[in-house]
XYZ file of C-alpha atoms in Angstrom:
723
model
C 60.027 68.675 105.618
C 62.967 68.077 107.715
C 63.350 66.299 111.087
C 63.546 69.994 112.414
C 60.622 71.211 111.037
C 58.196 68.545 112.020
C 55.063 69.768 114.145
C 55.844 69.288 118.007
C 53.076 67.031 118.482
C 54.672 64.387 115.554
C 57.590 64.649 117.425
C 56.275 63.985 120.785
C 54.887 60.105 119.836
C 58.710 59.024 118.986
C 58.659 57.332 122.239
C 55.533 55.953 121.920
C 56.592 54.699 118.464
C 59.502 53.053 119.819
C 57.669 51.254 122.794
C 54.914 49.990 120.572
C 57.294 48.790 117.749
C 59.546 47.015 120.348
C 56.555 45.202 121.790
C 55.585 44.025 118.302
C 59.018 42.554 117.545
C 59.157 40.923 120.989
C 55.285 39.545 120.183
C 56.631 38.291 116.837
C 59.456 36.280 118.085
C 57.269 34.990 120.992
C 54.634 33.703 118.345
C 56.911 31.932 116.285
C 59.064 30.354 118.813
C 57.308 29.907 122.541
C 60.622 28.853 124.114
C 62.578 31.233 122.419
C 63.072 33.545 125.646
C 63.167 30.399 127.824
C 66.372 29.195 126.548
C 69.578 27.868 127.368
C 70.556 29.446 130.435
C 67.770 31.481 130.611
C 65.755 28.071 130.927
C 68.205 26.274 133.074
C 69.194 29.035 135.662
C 68.041 32.476 135.488
C 64.299 31.531 135.216
C 63.944 28.955 137.898
C 66.689 31.134 140.040
C 64.169 34.093 139.863
C 61.208 31.682 140.647
C 62.877 30.376 143.322
C 64.358 33.443 144.926
C 61.248 35.134 144.365
C 59.145 32.645 146.091
C 61.660 33.548 149.259
C 60.902 37.065 148.991
C 57.274 36.688 149.215
C 57.799 34.641 152.306
C 59.943 37.312 153.779
C 63.193 35.763 153.034
C 66.134 37.361 151.247
C 68.556 34.465 150.062
C 72.103 34.542 149.997
C 72.970 30.996 150.120
C 70.833 27.916 149.184
C 72.537 24.952 150.308
C 69.757 22.596 148.798
C 71.133 24.080 144.994
C 74.463 22.780 145.987
C 76.954 24.338 143.484
C 74.360 26.739 142.256
C 73.356 27.847 145.856
C 75.803 30.445 146.947
C 73.544 33.060 145.268
C 75.732 36.309 146.476
C 78.785 34.934 145.101
C 77.302 34.195 141.853
C 76.899 37.812 141.436
C 74.643 37.822 138.115
C 71.373 37.672 140.188
C 71.731 40.706 141.416
C 70.547 40.257 145.261
C 71.212 43.968 145.726
C 69.415 45.435 142.870
C 65.809 46.121 143.620
C 64.612 45.996 140.196
C 66.078 42.647 139.912
C 64.265 41.789 143.124
C 60.914 42.803 141.908
C 61.237 41.283 138.671
C 61.897 38.067 140.748
C 58.735 38.628 142.819
C 56.768 38.992 139.309
C 58.198 35.848 138.113
C 57.533 33.607 140.979
C 53.352 34.477 140.710
C 53.319 33.277 137.002
C 52.785 29.710 136.388
C 54.486 29.447 133.321
C 58.017 30.236 132.904
C 58.279 30.776 129.098
C 55.433 33.742 129.421
C 57.123 34.950 132.426
C 60.523 35.245 130.260
C 58.660 36.646 127.505
C 57.073 39.155 129.818
C 60.028 40.074 131.527
C 62.508 40.356 128.759
C 60.029 42.290 126.544
C 60.258 44.714 129.189
C 63.886 44.925 128.842
C 63.758 45.074 125.142
C 61.528 48.224 125.748
C 64.113 49.676 128.380
C 67.214 48.866 126.104
C 65.479 50.843 123.114
C 63.879 53.956 125.601
C 67.765 53.887 126.637
C 69.596 54.364 123.657
C 66.274 56.681 122.521
C 67.074 58.860 125.668
C 71.042 58.645 125.299
C 70.902 59.794 121.178
C 68.464 62.853 122.344
C 70.852 63.836 124.971
C 73.712 64.133 122.419
C 71.744 66.257 120.034
C 69.792 63.550 118.110
C 66.246 64.450 116.676
C 63.294 62.497 118.176
C 62.551 60.234 114.978
C 66.422 59.348 113.830
C 66.725 58.618 117.787
C 63.549 56.590 117.424
C 64.509 54.684 114.480
C 67.946 53.841 115.947
C 66.191 52.814 119.076
C 63.726 50.071 117.588
C 66.803 48.821 115.918
C 68.787 48.019 119.138
C 67.388 45.017 120.920
C 66.871 43.377 117.728
C 70.574 43.283 116.585
C 72.166 39.492 116.255
C 73.862 39.010 119.220
C 71.598 41.271 121.515
C 68.538 39.034 120.378
C 69.724 35.624 120.129
C 72.103 35.421 122.755
C 71.588 38.205 125.428
C 67.928 38.348 125.276
C 67.182 34.689 124.641
C 69.630 33.254 126.899
C 72.331 35.548 128.671
C 69.891 38.213 130.227
C 72.183 39.336 132.583
C 74.063 40.859 129.872
C 71.223 42.463 128.179
C 70.403 44.394 131.322
C 73.988 45.405 131.757
C 73.513 47.008 128.284
C 70.203 48.637 129.281
C 71.571 50.046 132.258
C 74.669 51.411 130.693
C 72.607 53.198 128.333
C 70.278 54.731 131.083
C 73.554 55.426 133.325
C 75.132 57.346 130.213
C 72.252 59.450 129.835
C 71.899 60.295 133.465
C 75.624 60.673 133.813
C 75.728 63.032 130.884
C 73.067 65.143 132.339
C 75.082 65.333 135.709
C 77.527 66.501 133.552
C 75.632 69.227 132.089
C 73.821 70.228 135.306
C 70.266 69.109 133.569
C 69.985 66.247 136.462
C 70.640 65.914 140.036
C 73.990 63.627 140.566
C 71.512 61.682 143.023
C 69.861 60.443 140.255
C 72.695 59.651 138.658
C 74.002 57.669 141.613
C 70.680 55.534 141.404
C 71.410 54.562 137.800
C 74.954 53.810 138.416
C 74.008 51.880 141.191
C 71.549 49.722 139.212
C 74.014 49.134 136.252
C 76.675 47.964 138.807
C 74.414 46.066 141.170
C 73.165 43.997 138.619
C 76.103 41.943 138.947
C 77.208 41.503 135.227
C 80.953 42.414 134.991
C 81.040 43.644 131.531
C 78.032 46.473 133.101
C 81.173 47.490 135.542
C 83.414 47.590 132.681
C 80.831 49.589 130.533
C 80.462 52.077 133.532
C 84.408 52.906 133.863
C 84.210 53.434 130.472
C 81.542 55.974 130.142
C 82.688 58.162 132.997
C 86.170 58.070 131.105
C 84.537 59.522 128.015
C 82.169 62.083 129.943
C 85.537 63.104 131.743
C 87.064 63.655 128.484
C 84.209 65.708 127.384
C 84.520 67.690 130.499
C 88.155 68.202 130.165
C 87.710 69.160 126.547
C 85.252 71.707 126.868
C 86.785 73.034 130.154
C 83.981 71.969 132.389
C 85.890 71.231 135.387
C 83.532 72.267 138.180
C 80.934 69.827 136.462
C 83.776 67.544 136.054
C 84.445 67.038 139.881
C 80.490 66.641 140.522
C 81.119 63.884 137.771
C 84.059 62.473 139.695
C 82.681 62.398 143.021
C 79.271 60.489 141.877
C 81.464 57.946 139.787
C 83.478 57.056 142.498
C 80.238 56.663 144.802
C 78.983 54.402 142.253
C 82.303 52.625 141.570
C 82.155 51.959 145.775
C 78.917 49.965 145.370
C 80.698 47.418 143.327
C 81.942 45.835 146.629
C 78.361 44.499 147.351
C 78.173 42.902 143.971
C 81.450 41.332 143.663
C 83.756 41.212 146.862
C 81.916 37.861 147.662
C 82.410 36.387 143.946
C 86.281 37.597 144.330
C 86.591 35.963 148.125
C 84.979 32.697 147.042
C 86.840 32.240 143.670
C 89.663 30.278 145.291
C 87.291 27.147 145.673
C 85.527 27.658 142.498
C 86.194 27.646 138.553
C 86.560 31.580 138.273
C 90.240 32.026 138.372
C 91.790 34.732 136.810
C 93.514 33.783 133.059
C 95.762 36.574 132.050
C 95.070 37.239 127.803
C 94.168 34.018 126.017
C 93.601 34.295 122.195
C 92.047 31.217 120.943
C 89.314 33.049 118.650
C 86.319 31.560 120.628
C 83.503 34.109 120.178
C 85.989 36.281 118.576
C 84.570 38.446 115.623
C 86.782 39.535 113.208
C 86.540 42.681 110.823
C 85.389 40.510 108.041
C 82.176 39.768 110.239
C 81.815 43.354 110.660
C 81.835 44.348 106.990
C 78.564 42.184 106.457
C 76.847 43.550 109.677
C 73.879 44.737 107.591
C 73.117 41.596 106.207
C 70.733 39.582 108.070
C 71.026 36.200 106.466
C 75.087 36.195 107.164
C 76.012 33.533 109.931
C 79.450 34.019 110.722
C 82.231 31.592 110.729
C 82.956 32.386 114.335
C 84.361 29.326 116.867
C 81.710 28.271 119.213
C 81.145 25.418 121.502
C 80.166 22.841 118.582
C 83.170 24.119 116.169
C 83.031 26.773 113.467
C 80.128 28.668 112.359
C 77.133 29.813 114.003
C 73.968 29.156 113.273
C 72.280 32.655 114.262
C 73.153 36.075 112.673
C 75.280 37.028 115.630
C 77.492 39.655 114.379
C 74.017 41.425 112.917
C 73.400 44.946 113.583
C 70.460 46.598 111.301
C 69.883 46.358 107.229
C 70.480 49.985 107.204
C 73.869 50.614 109.644
C 76.087 50.092 106.454
C 74.047 51.198 103.462
C 73.151 54.575 104.856
C 76.807 55.527 105.878
C 77.376 57.059 102.128
C 74.066 59.611 102.730
C 74.965 60.628 106.275
C 76.406 64.423 106.607
C 79.752 63.719 108.158
C 81.166 66.929 108.004
C 79.155 68.260 110.793
C 80.934 66.063 113.191
C 83.838 68.580 113.230
C 81.429 70.820 114.930
C 81.114 67.994 117.532
C 84.041 66.985 118.352
C 84.162 68.089 122.042
C 80.840 67.579 122.730
C 80.869 64.157 121.169
C 84.418 62.998 122.517
C 82.875 60.584 124.816
C 81.041 58.419 122.304
C 84.009 58.250 120.253
C 86.059 57.028 123.053
C 83.728 54.235 123.703
C 83.162 53.392 120.384
C 87.144 52.978 120.023
C 87.785 51.404 123.253
C 84.802 48.667 122.255
C 85.854 48.125 118.837
C 89.669 47.385 120.109
C 88.201 44.866 122.499
C 85.357 43.303 119.975
C 88.345 42.755 117.644
C 90.986 41.961 120.511
C 91.672 38.866 122.380
C 89.330 36.315 123.236
C 89.596 37.007 127.107
C 91.086 39.409 128.960
C 91.244 38.641 132.834
C 88.034 37.884 134.033
C 86.145 39.430 130.507
C 85.612 36.330 127.980
C 84.219 36.210 124.566
C 84.196 39.348 122.416
C 80.819 38.736 120.570
C 79.363 40.175 124.219
C 80.453 43.523 123.605
C 79.126 43.675 120.091
C 75.787 45.283 121.909
C 77.910 48.110 123.611
C 79.329 48.727 120.206
C 75.954 48.946 118.417
C 74.632 51.293 121.149
C 77.465 53.902 120.222
C 77.081 53.398 116.713
C 73.162 53.756 116.727
C 73.633 57.108 118.967
C 76.196 58.431 116.412
C 74.028 57.501 113.550
C 71.146 59.259 114.933
C 72.569 62.369 115.486
C 74.245 62.604 112.163
C 71.015 61.456 110.471
C 68.895 64.564 112.583
C 71.213 67.038 110.261
C 69.792 65.499 107.159
C 70.934 63.267 104.562
C 73.471 64.485 101.822
C 71.955 63.960 98.494
C 74.702 65.668 95.958
C 75.927 63.102 93.513
C 73.043 60.842 94.464
C 73.740 58.266 91.962
C 77.619 57.665 93.322
C 75.765 57.550 96.796
C 73.509 55.202 95.512
C 76.133 52.600 94.139
C 77.877 52.841 97.323
C 74.751 51.800 99.276
C 74.096 48.501 96.790
C 77.761 47.842 96.534
C 77.664 47.586 100.206
C 74.562 45.324 100.341
C 76.124 43.271 97.316
C 79.705 42.683 99.389
C 77.611 41.692 102.294
C 75.407 39.049 100.690
C 79.035 37.629 99.056
C 80.540 37.399 102.566
C 77.295 35.963 103.768
C 77.625 33.063 100.901
C 81.076 32.567 101.590
C 80.136 31.872 105.054
C 77.180 29.601 104.781
C 77.049 28.692 101.225
C 74.264 26.074 101.399
C 71.883 28.722 102.666
C 72.016 30.238 98.811
C 68.060 30.824 98.643
C 67.960 32.438 101.939
C 70.616 34.743 100.961
C 68.968 35.831 97.728
C 65.783 36.370 99.480
C 67.677 38.491 102.172
C 69.487 40.642 99.515
C 66.274 40.972 97.568
C 64.310 42.407 100.644
C 67.312 44.561 101.453
C 67.458 45.612 97.973
C 64.064 46.904 98.199
C 64.449 48.418 101.419
C 67.472 50.404 100.379
C 65.860 51.505 96.991
C 62.941 52.923 99.330
C 65.638 54.439 101.597
C 67.356 56.337 98.564
C 63.872 57.477 97.285
C 62.649 58.945 100.734
C 66.341 60.731 101.108
C 65.411 62.200 97.578
C 61.972 63.078 97.934
C 60.708 62.547 101.472
C 63.202 62.406 104.111
C 60.899 63.211 106.596
C 59.333 59.473 105.942
C 62.866 57.856 106.349
C 62.554 57.250 109.929
C 59.440 55.124 109.516
C 60.960 53.248 106.689
C 64.066 52.080 109.149
C 61.719 50.822 111.821
C 59.213 49.083 109.117
C 62.456 47.463 107.698
C 63.912 46.399 111.102
C 60.302 44.465 111.602
C 60.533 42.987 108.420
C 64.020 42.072 108.446
C 63.341 40.503 112.201
C 60.187 38.226 110.449
C 62.296 37.003 108.088
C 65.333 36.061 110.508
C 62.822 34.645 113.338
C 61.352 32.488 110.277
C 65.043 31.266 109.486
C 66.255 30.751 112.555
C 63.472 30.542 115.465
C 66.115 29.990 117.979
C 69.792 30.012 118.977
C 71.389 26.362 117.842
C 74.531 27.120 119.197
C 74.032 26.768 122.927
C 72.146 24.108 124.765
C 68.735 22.844 124.093
C 67.261 21.928 127.074
C 63.532 21.723 126.050
C 62.600 21.680 129.889
C 58.567 21.562 130.773
C 58.035 25.634 131.287
C 54.257 25.055 133.079
C 55.108 25.232 136.889
C 51.727 23.987 138.103
C 51.784 20.958 135.362
C 55.241 19.912 135.846
C 54.373 17.242 138.425
C 58.207 16.124 138.894
C 58.146 16.904 142.457
C 55.381 14.424 142.943
C 56.973 11.412 141.299
C 60.722 12.449 143.128
C 61.573 12.681 146.451
C 64.890 14.900 147.271
C 67.441 15.233 147.916
C 68.306 13.929 144.477
C 71.999 12.846 143.252
C 71.213 12.786 139.293
C 73.773 10.895 137.262
C 72.867 12.052 133.490
C 74.324 13.831 130.736
C 72.280 16.913 129.755
C 73.269 16.633 125.876
C 72.956 12.810 125.482
C 68.833 12.265 124.969
C 68.156 12.926 120.953
C 66.505 16.431 120.614
C 63.176 15.134 119.607
C 63.023 12.699 122.773
C 64.124 15.871 125.119
C 60.890 16.946 126.029
C 59.589 13.346 127.002
C 63.053 12.833 128.974
C 62.484 16.021 131.005
C 59.901 14.265 133.001
C 62.352 12.282 134.652
C 65.657 14.337 133.791
C 65.897 17.883 134.731
C 69.132 19.995 134.832
C 70.222 23.421 136.118
C 68.072 24.865 138.781
C 64.499 23.496 137.126
C 64.347 20.674 139.828
C 63.969 23.858 142.411
C 61.259 25.217 140.964
C 59.144 21.658 141.585
C 60.461 21.887 145.461
C 63.086 19.143 144.906
C 66.562 19.422 145.844
C 69.199 17.971 143.525
C 72.494 17.973 142.998
C 72.021 19.074 139.270
C 72.028 22.633 139.497
C 73.524 25.141 137.788
C 76.558 27.325 138.682
C 78.451 29.738 137.005
C 81.445 30.180 139.786
C 81.328 25.966 140.612
C 82.973 24.264 143.670
C 85.927 22.915 142.500
C 86.457 19.658 145.059
C 82.783 18.751 145.060
C 82.971 18.633 141.234
C 85.739 16.549 140.804
C 84.575 14.338 143.219
C 81.268 13.723 141.819
C 82.297 14.367 138.159
C 79.724 17.122 137.595
C 79.566 20.105 135.661
C 78.063 23.856 135.694
C 75.046 22.596 134.728
C 74.566 19.507 136.748
C 75.787 17.082 133.835
C 77.832 14.228 134.939
C 80.017 11.277 133.759
C 79.183 7.848 133.555
C 81.294 7.136 136.599
C 78.783 8.974 138.849
C 77.127 5.731 140.237
C 80.170 4.247 141.090
C 81.429 7.485 142.877
C 77.786 7.637 144.719
C 78.320 4.406 146.658
C 81.816 5.096 147.463
C 83.174 5.527 151.003
C 84.228 9.357 151.992
C 87.839 9.381 152.755
C 88.549 9.051 156.261
C 85.561 7.900 157.356
C 83.374 4.870 156.907
C 80.386 6.872 155.366
C 79.254 6.597 151.760
C 78.962 9.465 149.712
C 75.132 9.294 149.425
C 75.146 9.617 153.164
C 77.433 12.476 153.581
C 75.323 14.357 151.122
C 71.971 13.044 152.616
C 70.524 11.977 149.239
C 67.034 9.915 149.261
C 66.879 9.270 145.486
C 69.574 8.579 142.849
C 68.380 8.904 139.398
C 70.634 7.482 136.646
C 70.352 8.243 132.909
C 70.156 4.824 131.004
C 72.184 5.769 127.949
C 74.761 7.517 130.049
C 75.066 4.191 132.520
C 74.328 1.410 130.308
C 74.583 -1.355 133.342
C 71.981 0.872 135.207
C 68.939 -1.005 134.872
C 70.876 -4.440 135.940
C 72.393 -2.949 138.785
C 71.782 -3.954 142.323
C 72.485 -1.348 144.461
C 74.172 -1.593 148.325
C 71.985 -2.729 151.357
C 69.351 0.170 152.472
C 68.629 0.813 148.989
C 66.045 -0.557 146.309
C 65.354 -0.185 142.552
C 62.139 1.760 142.100
C 61.778 2.878 138.597
C 63.252 1.722 135.496
C 62.178 3.091 132.048
C 63.118 4.169 128.472
C 64.717 7.097 130.205
C 66.246 6.616 133.935
C 66.702 3.804 136.673
C 65.986 5.135 140.059
C 66.981 3.916 143.423
C 65.798 5.139 146.647
C 66.706 5.158 150.085
C 64.620 2.213 152.151
C 65.350 4.219 155.722
C 65.409 7.707 156.772
C 68.370 9.201 157.927
C 69.148 10.748 161.302
C 68.724 14.231 162.064
C 65.859 14.830 159.540
C 65.752 18.876 160.576
C 69.307 19.056 159.530
C 71.944 18.988 157.499
C 74.030 16.919 159.597
C 75.234 13.988 157.929
C 78.203 12.549 160.077
C 78.996 12.685 163.614
C 82.202 11.153 164.571
C 82.853 10.188 168.246
C 80.122 12.627 168.790
C 76.535 12.272 170.250
C 74.033 14.419 169.034
C 70.941 15.395 171.136
C 69.527 17.626 168.947
C 70.327 19.222 165.124
C 68.423 21.983 163.505
C 69.196 23.650 160.381
C 68.456 26.537 158.305
C 69.579 27.809 154.820
C 72.715 29.866 156.642
C 72.858 27.974 160.078
C 73.145 24.670 162.000
C 72.350 24.554 165.649
C 73.275 21.700 167.581
C 73.387 20.028 170.986
C 76.211 17.713 171.264
C 78.425 15.334 173.470
C 82.037 14.020 172.732
C 84.582 11.749 174.002
C 87.594 12.419 175.229
C 89.460 12.529 172.030
C 87.104 14.840 170.466
C 84.869 14.410 167.646
C 83.697 15.952 164.323
C 80.545 16.866 162.461
C 80.088 16.821 158.586
C 77.178 18.818 157.187
C 75.846 18.103 153.670
C 76.489 21.745 152.888
C 79.566 22.788 150.377
C 81.908 24.501 152.368
C 82.071 28.217 151.047
C 84.072 30.503 152.441
C 82.227 32.278 155.568
C 81.329 29.716 157.199
C 82.348 30.088 161.134
C 81.321 27.476 164.184
C 81.190 27.756 167.951
C 81.257 25.584 170.697
C 79.722 27.258 173.826
C 80.680 30.670 172.525
C 84.078 29.437 171.594
C 85.437 29.619 167.916
C 86.526 26.000 166.345
C 88.286 25.419 163.147
C 86.018 24.714 160.103
C 87.315 22.225 157.618
C 86.639 21.151 153.885
C 86.081 17.066 153.746
C 86.992 15.105 150.947
C 84.376 15.896 148.820
C 84.141 19.430 149.428
C 81.592 19.420 152.547
C 81.758 21.651 155.648
C 83.541 19.845 158.334
C 83.897 21.168 162.124
C 86.326 19.663 164.506
C 85.170 19.427 168.158
C 86.873 19.345 171.579
C 87.062 16.279 173.735
C 84.870 15.933 176.733
C 81.801 18.153 175.890
C 78.740 17.509 177.780
C 75.508 18.945 176.111
C 77.509 21.683 174.145
C 75.760 24.192 172.081
C 77.181 23.934 168.740
C 76.361 26.906 166.229
C 77.712 26.886 162.404
C 76.668 30.015 160.608
C 77.460 31.216 157.328
C 78.070 34.962 156.221
C 78.664 36.007 153.054
C 82.328 37.096 152.927
C 83.075 40.736 152.599
C 79.673 41.856 153.410
C 81.036 43.334 156.771
C 83.254 45.455 154.378
C 80.839 45.879 151.383
C 77.569 46.845 153.283
C 79.059 49.850 155.543
C 80.781 50.869 152.367
C 76.985 50.600 150.514
C 75.463 52.738 153.130
C 78.208 55.238 153.280
C 77.997 55.453 149.416
C 74.496 56.054 149.627
C 74.293 58.505 152.376
C 77.218 60.431 150.766
C 75.201 60.553 147.405
C 72.340 61.857 149.141
C 74.215 64.467 150.399
C 75.719 65.644 147.014
C 72.440 65.335 145.519
C 71.133 68.066 148.265
C 73.945 70.204 148.103
C 73.662 70.541 144.437
C 69.735 71.001 144.566
C 70.439 73.560 147.376
C 73.121 75.033 145.274
C 71.120 74.931 142.102
C 67.978 76.856 144.024
C 70.136 79.493 145.299
C 71.300 80.412 141.935
C 67.664 80.522 140.353
C 66.706 82.855 143.255
C 69.640 84.994 142.896
C 68.481 85.167 139.095
C 65.113 85.735 139.711
C 65.941 89.145 142.325
């Protein structure tokens, strides 16, 4: 029985099998490694930020700036959190209601794994694949090496971008074919763009280019204009997602770098030749040197061995219909094998999942036309030769794992033998074998490699209910520590006192140890602090030095109440005698803690320095400071414990006054002289929103108008046809 001849009721089960199989795979991973989904950047930034923003949303506050997160607090400019994406916002609100972040990470990421699989399934079906071949390919998508061990485990924004790419591609293809209203296509495009991952924006452009090529080749010019209008409106929504990032980049690290080819996280063709070998750990350049600890270039156990059996000649009849797929594949293959950075896009390994998405769809389409079994012995020899070469390459790249490679080869050989048997005797059962083989291989991989050892291993506490960090530590905190210094086996204990990234915010503690993708260069240099909150050993001395052009120490300018010093980083910390006004309260195996003895002035404000100025009142919110001040004849200045991101504006009695950046990157406002009880307002507005938001409104209205026009026109044609 062929795929075409399968009973309709069986074909209707395919999407359900996809969902259940992917969920089963997600559960297998979670059972084997409870921290798998709460790892690296997911643990340091995504989950704690989602929790924090979600809490704000439940309280009726939509946060674009959180000054208490310091370098990580410019949420709008960070882009990757997707503040304009309704799905992201709902996800954050869900995370805020789950007390254990490892559990919430599993729930959220399992959802996105299912969404990726279903997006791939629908896209394959849209290009003509039968349900069961599409299902087999779809189940493999979330468990490809990079997708699972990097994007799902750590860089979740990348996974979401791939998900929305598949769904947008499906929707845009249907718009082109006239089977979906363009407003629905616009919605999926909007979700892709406002997810905030620039690789998603890149994929949207290439998807639209591919579909435009299909339209031209098939001479569907009227449909092309419909697609072009929808695509242009989708593109205009990028302003709300990325314009704040671009306008804030001058103060941070995210500057354009042209083309760099240092080989970092750049796979090569040799690695792709073993993409179906589950034990292959590619000799790719990573942060710790040469050689990955995870099967990052793995696609699926059947990807290469099934190629000799596919009915490739049928593609000659689908050249025009599948032109977009081939264009997408060609572009991403070049990017994967290209330089390690082109403009803002770095680390080509990130593009593998887009390559696999395209290949899986192509294979699903070809597989739907049945396998070629002529000269079956030669084809079988080809399949076994492919997996043997993969095993040899895997051995050469990690020869110390010979036992693992032999096991992987044995299991894959059995699966390939079964694949050949089914191809010859019972082809209709082949998709089931592909799915079972995918899950079997996943079990082996997650046993061999329970987590990604290439990236940061924080071992943070995940249970927000029992993490009593906030009960021991009073913020704001200046943490002087290095995230990778504690031995791995001791980091769980050390995290009772040392928390990096945005984890302190979950406990309600303001800390300089936040995570930032864009950074703030002046503050980073002044405090010797990196993207995840790690510092150098000079941090304690820097904390008490005087801010240039003032007589105020740095800790006062930042309104710091507690200094947490890692003893292994600052060896003299336990014996250090702090300046007057500070005292040592704790010294243990991990840290020495110093606290302020007397509270600072202006407790309801982020105001920290008032030079030549008398302050009668001062109140702050996340995005504003309101003060009543008086100045001497020569004028004065105010300094706030806020990083001076672009977007700040200051007014005195309604008249604008200059806003500048002090020596350590804080907001400073210069005041005119002879003020008496003057009202000072310092406000932050996200740069670019004055342009981006109106453009977004126009785009949504225009997309709705296009949708209504197309729907009305389609209804008119149906009425004419029925007469």
